[in-house]
CSV table of N, CA, C and O in Angstrom, one decimal:
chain,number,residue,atom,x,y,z
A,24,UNK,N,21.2,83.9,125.3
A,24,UNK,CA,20.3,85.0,125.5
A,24,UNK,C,21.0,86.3,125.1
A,24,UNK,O,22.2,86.6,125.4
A,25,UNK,N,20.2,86.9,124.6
A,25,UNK,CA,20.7,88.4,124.5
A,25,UNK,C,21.0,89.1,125.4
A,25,UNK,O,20.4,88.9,126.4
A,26,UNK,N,22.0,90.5,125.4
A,26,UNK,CA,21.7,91.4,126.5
A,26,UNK,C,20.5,91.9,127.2
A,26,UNK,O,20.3,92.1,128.4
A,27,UNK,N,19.7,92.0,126.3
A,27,UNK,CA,18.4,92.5,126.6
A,27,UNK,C,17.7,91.4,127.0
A,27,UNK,O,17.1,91.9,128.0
A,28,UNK,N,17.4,90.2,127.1
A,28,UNK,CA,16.8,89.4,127.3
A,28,UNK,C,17.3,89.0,128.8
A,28,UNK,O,16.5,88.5,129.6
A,29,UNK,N,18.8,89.2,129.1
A,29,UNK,CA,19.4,88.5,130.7
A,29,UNK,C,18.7,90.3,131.3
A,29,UNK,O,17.8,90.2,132.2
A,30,UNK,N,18.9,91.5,130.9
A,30,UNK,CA,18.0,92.2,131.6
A,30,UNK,C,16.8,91.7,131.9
A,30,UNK,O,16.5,91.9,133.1
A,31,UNK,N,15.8,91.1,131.2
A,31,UNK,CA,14.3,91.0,131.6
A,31,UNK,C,14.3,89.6,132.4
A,31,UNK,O,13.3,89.2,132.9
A,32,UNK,N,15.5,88.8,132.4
A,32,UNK,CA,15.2,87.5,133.3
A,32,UNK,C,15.2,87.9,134.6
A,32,UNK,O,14.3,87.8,135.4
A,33,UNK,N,16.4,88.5,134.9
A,33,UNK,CA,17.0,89.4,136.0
A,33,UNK,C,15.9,90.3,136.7
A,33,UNK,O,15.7,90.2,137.9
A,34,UNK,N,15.3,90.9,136.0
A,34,UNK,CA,14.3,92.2,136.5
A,34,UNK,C,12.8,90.9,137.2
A,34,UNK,O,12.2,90.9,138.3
A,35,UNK,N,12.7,90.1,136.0
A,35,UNK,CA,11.8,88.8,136.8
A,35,UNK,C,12.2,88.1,137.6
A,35,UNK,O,11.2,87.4,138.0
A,36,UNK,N,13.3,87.7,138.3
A,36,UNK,CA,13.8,87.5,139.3
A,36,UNK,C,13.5,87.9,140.4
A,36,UNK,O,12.9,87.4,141.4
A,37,UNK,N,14.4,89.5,140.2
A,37,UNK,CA,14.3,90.0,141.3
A,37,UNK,C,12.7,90.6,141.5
A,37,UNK,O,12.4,91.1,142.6
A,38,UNK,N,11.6,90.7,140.5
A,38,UNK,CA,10.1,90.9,141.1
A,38,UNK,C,9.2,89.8,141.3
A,38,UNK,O,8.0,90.0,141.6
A,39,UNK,N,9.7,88.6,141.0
A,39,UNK,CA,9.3,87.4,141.8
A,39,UNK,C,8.9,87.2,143.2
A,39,UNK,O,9.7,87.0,144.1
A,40,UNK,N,7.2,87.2,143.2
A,40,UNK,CA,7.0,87.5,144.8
A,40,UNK,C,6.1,88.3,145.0
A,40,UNK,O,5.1,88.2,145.6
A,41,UNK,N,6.8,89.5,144.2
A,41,UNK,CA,6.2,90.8,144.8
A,41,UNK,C,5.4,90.9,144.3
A,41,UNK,O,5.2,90.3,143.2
A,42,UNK,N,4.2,92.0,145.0
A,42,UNK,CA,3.2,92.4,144.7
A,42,UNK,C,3.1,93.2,143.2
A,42,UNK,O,4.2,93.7,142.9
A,43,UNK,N,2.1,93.5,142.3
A,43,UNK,CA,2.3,94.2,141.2
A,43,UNK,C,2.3,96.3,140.8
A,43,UNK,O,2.3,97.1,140.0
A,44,UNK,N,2.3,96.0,142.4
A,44,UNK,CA,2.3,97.8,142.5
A,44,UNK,C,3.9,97.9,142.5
A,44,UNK,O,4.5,99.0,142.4
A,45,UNK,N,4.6,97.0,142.7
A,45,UNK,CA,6.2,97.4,142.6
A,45,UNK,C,6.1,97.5,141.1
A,45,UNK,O,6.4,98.7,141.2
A,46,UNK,N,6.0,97.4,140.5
A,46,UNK,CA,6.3,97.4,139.0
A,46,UNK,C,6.6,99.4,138.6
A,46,UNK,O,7.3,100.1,137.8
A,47,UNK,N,5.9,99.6,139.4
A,47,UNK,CA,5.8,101.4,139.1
A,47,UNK,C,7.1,101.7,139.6
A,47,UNK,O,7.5,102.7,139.0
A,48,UNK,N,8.1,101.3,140.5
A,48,UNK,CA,9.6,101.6,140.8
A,48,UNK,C,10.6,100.8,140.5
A,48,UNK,O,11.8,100.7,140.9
A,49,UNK,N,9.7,99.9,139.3
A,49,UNK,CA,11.1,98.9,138.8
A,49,UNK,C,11.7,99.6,137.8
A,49,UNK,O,11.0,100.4,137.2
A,50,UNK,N,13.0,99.4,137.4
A,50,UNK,CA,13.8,100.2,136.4
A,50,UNK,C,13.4,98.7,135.1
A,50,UNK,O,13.8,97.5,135.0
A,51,UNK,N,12.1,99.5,134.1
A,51,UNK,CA,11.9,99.3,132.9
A,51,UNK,C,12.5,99.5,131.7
A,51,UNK,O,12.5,100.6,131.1
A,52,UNK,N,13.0,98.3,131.1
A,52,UNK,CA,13.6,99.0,129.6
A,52,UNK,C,12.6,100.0,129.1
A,52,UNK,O,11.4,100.0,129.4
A,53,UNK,N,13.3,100.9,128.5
A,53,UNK,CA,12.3,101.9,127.6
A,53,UNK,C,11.8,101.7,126.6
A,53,UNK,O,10.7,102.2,126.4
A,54,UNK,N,12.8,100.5,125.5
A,54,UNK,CA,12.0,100.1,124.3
A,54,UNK,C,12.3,98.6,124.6
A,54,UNK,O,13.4,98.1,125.1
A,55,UNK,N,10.7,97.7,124.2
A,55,UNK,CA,10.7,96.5,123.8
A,55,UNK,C,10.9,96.3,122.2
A,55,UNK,O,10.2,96.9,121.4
A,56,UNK,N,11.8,95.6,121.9
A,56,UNK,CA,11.7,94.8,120.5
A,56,UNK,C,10.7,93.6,120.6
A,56,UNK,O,10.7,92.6,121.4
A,57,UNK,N,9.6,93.9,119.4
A,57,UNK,CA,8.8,92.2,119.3
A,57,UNK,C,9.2,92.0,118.0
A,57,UNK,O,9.4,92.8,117.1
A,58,UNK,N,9.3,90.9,118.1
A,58,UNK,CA,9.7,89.7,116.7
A,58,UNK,C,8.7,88.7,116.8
A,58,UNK,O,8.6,88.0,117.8
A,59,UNK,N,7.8,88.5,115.9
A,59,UNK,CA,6.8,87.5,115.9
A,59,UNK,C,7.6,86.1,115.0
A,59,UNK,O,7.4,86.0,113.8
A,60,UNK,N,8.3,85.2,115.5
A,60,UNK,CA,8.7,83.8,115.1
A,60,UNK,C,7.5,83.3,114.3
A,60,UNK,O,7.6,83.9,113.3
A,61,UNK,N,6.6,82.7,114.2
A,61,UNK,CA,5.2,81.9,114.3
A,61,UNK,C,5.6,81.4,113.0
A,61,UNK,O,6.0,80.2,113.0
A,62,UNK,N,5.7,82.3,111.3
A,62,UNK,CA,5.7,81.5,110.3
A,62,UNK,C,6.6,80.9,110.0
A,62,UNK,O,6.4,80.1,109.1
A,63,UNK,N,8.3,81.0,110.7
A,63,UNK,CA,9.4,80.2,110.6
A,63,UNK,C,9.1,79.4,111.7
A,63,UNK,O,8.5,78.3,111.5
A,64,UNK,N,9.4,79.8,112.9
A,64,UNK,CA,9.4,78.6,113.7
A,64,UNK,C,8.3,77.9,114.4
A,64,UNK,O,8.5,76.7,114.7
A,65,UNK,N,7.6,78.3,114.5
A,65,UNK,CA,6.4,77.8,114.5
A,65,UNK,C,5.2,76.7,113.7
A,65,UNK,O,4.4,75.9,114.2
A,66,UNK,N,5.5,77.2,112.2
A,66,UNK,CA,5.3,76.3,111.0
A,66,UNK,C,6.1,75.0,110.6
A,66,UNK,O,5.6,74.0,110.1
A,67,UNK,N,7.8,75.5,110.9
A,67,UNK,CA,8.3,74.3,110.2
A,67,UNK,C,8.5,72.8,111.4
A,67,UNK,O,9.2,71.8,111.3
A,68,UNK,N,7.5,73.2,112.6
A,68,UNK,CA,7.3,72.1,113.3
A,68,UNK,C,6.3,71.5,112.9
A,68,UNK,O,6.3,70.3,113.3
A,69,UNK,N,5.3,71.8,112.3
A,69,UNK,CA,4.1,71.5,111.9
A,69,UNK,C,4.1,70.2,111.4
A,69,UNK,O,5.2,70.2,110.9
A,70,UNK,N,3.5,68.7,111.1
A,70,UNK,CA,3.8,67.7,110.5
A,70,UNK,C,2.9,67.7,109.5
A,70,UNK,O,2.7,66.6,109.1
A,71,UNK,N,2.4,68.5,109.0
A,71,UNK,CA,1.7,67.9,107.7
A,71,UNK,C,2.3,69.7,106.7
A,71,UNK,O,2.9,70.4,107.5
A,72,UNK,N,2.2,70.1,105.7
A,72,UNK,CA,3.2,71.0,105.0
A,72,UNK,C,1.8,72.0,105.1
A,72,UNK,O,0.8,71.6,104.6
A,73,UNK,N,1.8,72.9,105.4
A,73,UNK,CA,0.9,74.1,105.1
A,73,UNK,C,0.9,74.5,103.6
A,73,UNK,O,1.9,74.3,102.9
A,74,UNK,N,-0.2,75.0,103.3
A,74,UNK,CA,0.2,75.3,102.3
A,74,UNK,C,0.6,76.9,101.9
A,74,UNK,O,0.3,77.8,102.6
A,75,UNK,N,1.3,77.2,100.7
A,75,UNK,CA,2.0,78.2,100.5
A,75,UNK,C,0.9,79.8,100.6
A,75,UNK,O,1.3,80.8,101.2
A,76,UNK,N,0.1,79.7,100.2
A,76,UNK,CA,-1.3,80.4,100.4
A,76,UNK,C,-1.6,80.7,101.7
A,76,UNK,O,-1.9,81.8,102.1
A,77,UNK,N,-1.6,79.7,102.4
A,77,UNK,CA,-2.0,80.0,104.0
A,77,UNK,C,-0.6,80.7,104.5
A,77,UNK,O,-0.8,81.9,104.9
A,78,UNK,N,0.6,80.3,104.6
A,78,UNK,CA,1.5,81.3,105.0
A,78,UNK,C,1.6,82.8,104.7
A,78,UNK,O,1.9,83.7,105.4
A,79,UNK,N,1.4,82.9,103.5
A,79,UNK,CA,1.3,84.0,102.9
A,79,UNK,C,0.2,84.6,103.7
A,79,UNK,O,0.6,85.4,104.5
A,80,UNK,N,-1.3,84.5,103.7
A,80,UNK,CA,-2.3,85.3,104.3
A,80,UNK,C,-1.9,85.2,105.7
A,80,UNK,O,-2.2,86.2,106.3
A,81,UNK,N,-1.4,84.4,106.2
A,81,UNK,CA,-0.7,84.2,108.0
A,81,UNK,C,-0.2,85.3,107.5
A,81,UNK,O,-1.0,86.2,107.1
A,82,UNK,N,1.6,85.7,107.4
A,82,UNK,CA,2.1,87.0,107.1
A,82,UNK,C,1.3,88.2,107.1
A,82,UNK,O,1.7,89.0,107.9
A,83,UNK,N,0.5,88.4,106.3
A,83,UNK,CA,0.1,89.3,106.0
A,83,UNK,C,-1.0,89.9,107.3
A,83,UNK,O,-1.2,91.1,107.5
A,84,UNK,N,-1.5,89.1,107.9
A,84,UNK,CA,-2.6,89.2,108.7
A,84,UNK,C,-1.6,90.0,110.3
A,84,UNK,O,-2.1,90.9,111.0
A,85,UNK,N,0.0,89.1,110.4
A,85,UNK,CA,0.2,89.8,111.5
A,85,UNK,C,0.9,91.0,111.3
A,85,UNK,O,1.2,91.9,112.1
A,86,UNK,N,1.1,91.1,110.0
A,86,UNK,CA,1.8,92.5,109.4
A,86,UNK,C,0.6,93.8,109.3
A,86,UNK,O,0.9,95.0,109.5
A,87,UNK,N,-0.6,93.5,109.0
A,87,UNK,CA,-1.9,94.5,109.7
A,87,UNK,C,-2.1,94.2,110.6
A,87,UNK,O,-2.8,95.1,110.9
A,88,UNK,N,-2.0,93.3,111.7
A,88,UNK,CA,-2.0,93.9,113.2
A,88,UNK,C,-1.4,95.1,113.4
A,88,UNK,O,-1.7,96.0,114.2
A,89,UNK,N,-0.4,95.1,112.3
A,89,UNK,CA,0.5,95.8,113.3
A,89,UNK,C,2.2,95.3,114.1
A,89,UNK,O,2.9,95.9,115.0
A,90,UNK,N,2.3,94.5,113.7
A,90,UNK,CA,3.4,93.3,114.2
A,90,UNK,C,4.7,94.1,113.4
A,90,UNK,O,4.5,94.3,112.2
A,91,UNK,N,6.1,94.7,114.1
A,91,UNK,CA,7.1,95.8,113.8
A,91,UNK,C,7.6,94.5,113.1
A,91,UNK,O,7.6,94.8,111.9
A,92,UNK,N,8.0,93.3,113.2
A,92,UNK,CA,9.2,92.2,112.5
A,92,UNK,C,8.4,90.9,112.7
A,92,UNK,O,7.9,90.5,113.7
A,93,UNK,N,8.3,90.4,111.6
A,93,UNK,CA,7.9,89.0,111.4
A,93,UNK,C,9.1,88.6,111.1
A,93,UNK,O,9.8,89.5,110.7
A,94,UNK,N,9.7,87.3,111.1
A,94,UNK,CA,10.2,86.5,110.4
A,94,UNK,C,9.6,85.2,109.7
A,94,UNK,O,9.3,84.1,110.1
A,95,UNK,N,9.7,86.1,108.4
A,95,UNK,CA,8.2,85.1,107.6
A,95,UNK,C,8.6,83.5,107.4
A,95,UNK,O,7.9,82.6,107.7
A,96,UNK,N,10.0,83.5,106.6
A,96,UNK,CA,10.1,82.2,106.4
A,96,UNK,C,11.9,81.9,106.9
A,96,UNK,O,12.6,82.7,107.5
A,97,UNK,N,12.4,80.5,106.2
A,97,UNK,CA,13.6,80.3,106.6
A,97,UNK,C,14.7,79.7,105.1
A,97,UNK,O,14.5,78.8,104.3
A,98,UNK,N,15.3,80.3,105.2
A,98,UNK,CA,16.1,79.6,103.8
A,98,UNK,C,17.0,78.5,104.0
A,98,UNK,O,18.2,78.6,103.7
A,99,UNK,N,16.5,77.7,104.5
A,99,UNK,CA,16.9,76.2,104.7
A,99,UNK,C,16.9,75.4,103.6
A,99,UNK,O,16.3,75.7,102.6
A,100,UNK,N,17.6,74.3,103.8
A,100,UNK,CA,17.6,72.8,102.9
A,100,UNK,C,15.7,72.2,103.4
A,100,UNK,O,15.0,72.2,104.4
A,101,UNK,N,15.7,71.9,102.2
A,101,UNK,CA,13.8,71.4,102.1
A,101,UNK,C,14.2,70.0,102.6
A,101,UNK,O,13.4,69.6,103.4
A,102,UNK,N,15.3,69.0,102.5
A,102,UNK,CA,15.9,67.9,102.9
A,102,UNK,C,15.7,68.1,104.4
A,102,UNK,O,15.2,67.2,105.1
A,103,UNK,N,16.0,69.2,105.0
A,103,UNK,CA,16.3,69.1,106.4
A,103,UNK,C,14.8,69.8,107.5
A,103,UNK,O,14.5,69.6,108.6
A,104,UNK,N,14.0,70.7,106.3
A,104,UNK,CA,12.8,71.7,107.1
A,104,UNK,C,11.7,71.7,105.6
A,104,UNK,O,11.1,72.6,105.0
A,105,UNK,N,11.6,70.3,105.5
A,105,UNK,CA,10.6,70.0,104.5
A,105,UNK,C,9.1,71.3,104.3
A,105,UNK,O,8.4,71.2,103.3
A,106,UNK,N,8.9,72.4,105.3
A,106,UNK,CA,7.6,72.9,105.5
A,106,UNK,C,8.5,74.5,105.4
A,106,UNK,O,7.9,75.4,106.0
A,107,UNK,N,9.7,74.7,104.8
A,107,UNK,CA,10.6,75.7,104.3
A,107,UNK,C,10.5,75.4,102.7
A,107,UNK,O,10.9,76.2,101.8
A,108,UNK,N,10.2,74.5,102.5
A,108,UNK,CA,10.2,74.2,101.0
A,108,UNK,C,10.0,75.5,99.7
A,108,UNK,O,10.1,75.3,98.4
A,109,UNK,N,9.6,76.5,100.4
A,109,UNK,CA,8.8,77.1,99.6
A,109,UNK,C,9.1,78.6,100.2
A,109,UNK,O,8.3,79.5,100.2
A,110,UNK,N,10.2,78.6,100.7
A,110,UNK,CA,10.5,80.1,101.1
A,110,UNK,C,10.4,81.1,100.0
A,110,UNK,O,9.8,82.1,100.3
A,111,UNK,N,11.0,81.0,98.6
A,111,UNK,CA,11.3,82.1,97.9
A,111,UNK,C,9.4,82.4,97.2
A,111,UNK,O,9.4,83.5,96.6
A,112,UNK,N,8.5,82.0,97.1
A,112,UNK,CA,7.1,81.7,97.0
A,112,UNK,C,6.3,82.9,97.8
A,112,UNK,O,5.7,83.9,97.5
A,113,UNK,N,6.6,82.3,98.7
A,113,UNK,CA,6.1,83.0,100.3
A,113,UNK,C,6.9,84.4,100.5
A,113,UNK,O,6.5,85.4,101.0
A,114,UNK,N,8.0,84.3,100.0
A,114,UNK,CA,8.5,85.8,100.3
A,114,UNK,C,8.3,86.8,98.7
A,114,UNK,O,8.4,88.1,98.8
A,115,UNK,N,8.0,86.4,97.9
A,115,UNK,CA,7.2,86.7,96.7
A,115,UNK,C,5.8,86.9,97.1
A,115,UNK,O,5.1,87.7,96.6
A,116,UNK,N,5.4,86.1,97.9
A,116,UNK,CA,3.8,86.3,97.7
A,116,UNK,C,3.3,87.8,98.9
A,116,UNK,O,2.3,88.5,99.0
A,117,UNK,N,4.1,87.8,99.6
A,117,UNK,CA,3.3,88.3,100.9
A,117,UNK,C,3.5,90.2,100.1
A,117,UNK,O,4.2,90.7,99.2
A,118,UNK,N,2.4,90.7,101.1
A,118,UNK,CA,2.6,91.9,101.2
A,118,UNK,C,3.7,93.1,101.5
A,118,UNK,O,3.3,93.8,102.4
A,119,UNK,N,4.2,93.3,101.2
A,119,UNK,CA,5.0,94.5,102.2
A,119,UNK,C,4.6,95.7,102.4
A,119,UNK,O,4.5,96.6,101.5
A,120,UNK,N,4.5,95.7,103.7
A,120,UNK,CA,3.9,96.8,104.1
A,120,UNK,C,5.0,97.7,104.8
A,120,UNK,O,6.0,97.2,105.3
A,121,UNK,N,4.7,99.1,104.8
A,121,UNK,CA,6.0,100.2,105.4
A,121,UNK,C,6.8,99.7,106.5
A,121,UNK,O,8.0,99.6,106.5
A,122,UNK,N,5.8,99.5,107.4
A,122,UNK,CA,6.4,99.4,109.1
A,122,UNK,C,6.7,98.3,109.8
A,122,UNK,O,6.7,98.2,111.0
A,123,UNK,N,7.0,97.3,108.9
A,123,UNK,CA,7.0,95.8,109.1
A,123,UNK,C,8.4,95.5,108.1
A,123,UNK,O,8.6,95.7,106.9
A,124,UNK,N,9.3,94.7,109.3
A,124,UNK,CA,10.4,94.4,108.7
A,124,UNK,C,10.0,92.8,108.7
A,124,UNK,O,9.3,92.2,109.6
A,125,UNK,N,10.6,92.0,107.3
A,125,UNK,CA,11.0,90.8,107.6
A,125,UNK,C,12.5,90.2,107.3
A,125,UNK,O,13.2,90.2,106.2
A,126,UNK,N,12.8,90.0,108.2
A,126,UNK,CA,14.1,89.4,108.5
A,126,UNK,C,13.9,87.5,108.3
A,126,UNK,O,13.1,86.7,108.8
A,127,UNK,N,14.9,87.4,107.5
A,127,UNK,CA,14.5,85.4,107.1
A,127,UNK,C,16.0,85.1,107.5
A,127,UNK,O,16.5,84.0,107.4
C-alpha cells in the first residue's frame, strides 16, 4: 500500500464504530487521487476477449464523466493477458481529452 492509502486504512480504523458526525473532526486528506482500473484490470479478467471497439467507447465514456486518470490498457505479453492483445489499437482509438491522464 501506499503512503496515502495506510493513511485512509488507519483513519478507518480508528472511525470504526463511530457514529458519522465524527467525520467533521477527523483529520481528512485534503486531496483524493482517483484512478479508475476497470479497462486494464478489470477487463483482462474477463473470459471471453471484448472487443477492441467496446474498450475504446468504455474509455471514453469514463473520461466524459469526468474520471482525472484512467488506466486504459496494459502492455503485456497477449501469451500471458490474452484480452491486452490489442493495447496499441485501443490507445490509438480512444479520445483524449484535456483533463484526463492515461497512464498504461
Amino acid at each position: 500500500l501506499g503512503r496515502g492509502q495506510h493513511k485512509m486504512a488507519a483513519l478507518a480504523r480508528a472511525l470504526a464504530g463511530r457514529p458519522l458526525s465524527t467525520l467533521a473532526n477527523a483529520s481528512l486528506p485534503k486531496h483524493v487521487k482517483i484512478v479508475e482500473v476497470g479497462p486494464r484490470d478489470g477487463l483482462q479478467n474477463e473470459k471471453s476477449v471484448v472487443p477492441t471497439e467496446v474498450k475504446i467507447r468504455l474509455i471514453d465514456m469514463l473520461a466524459e464523466a469526468g474520471l482525472p486518470v484512467i488506466e486504459a490498457t496494459s502492455f503485456v505479453s497477449p501469451k500471458w493477458v490474452p484480452q491486452m492483445s490489442d493495447q496499441v489499437e485501443v490507445m490509438q482509438g480512444i479520445r483524449r481529452f484535456p483533463n484526463c491522464r492515461y497512464p498504461v
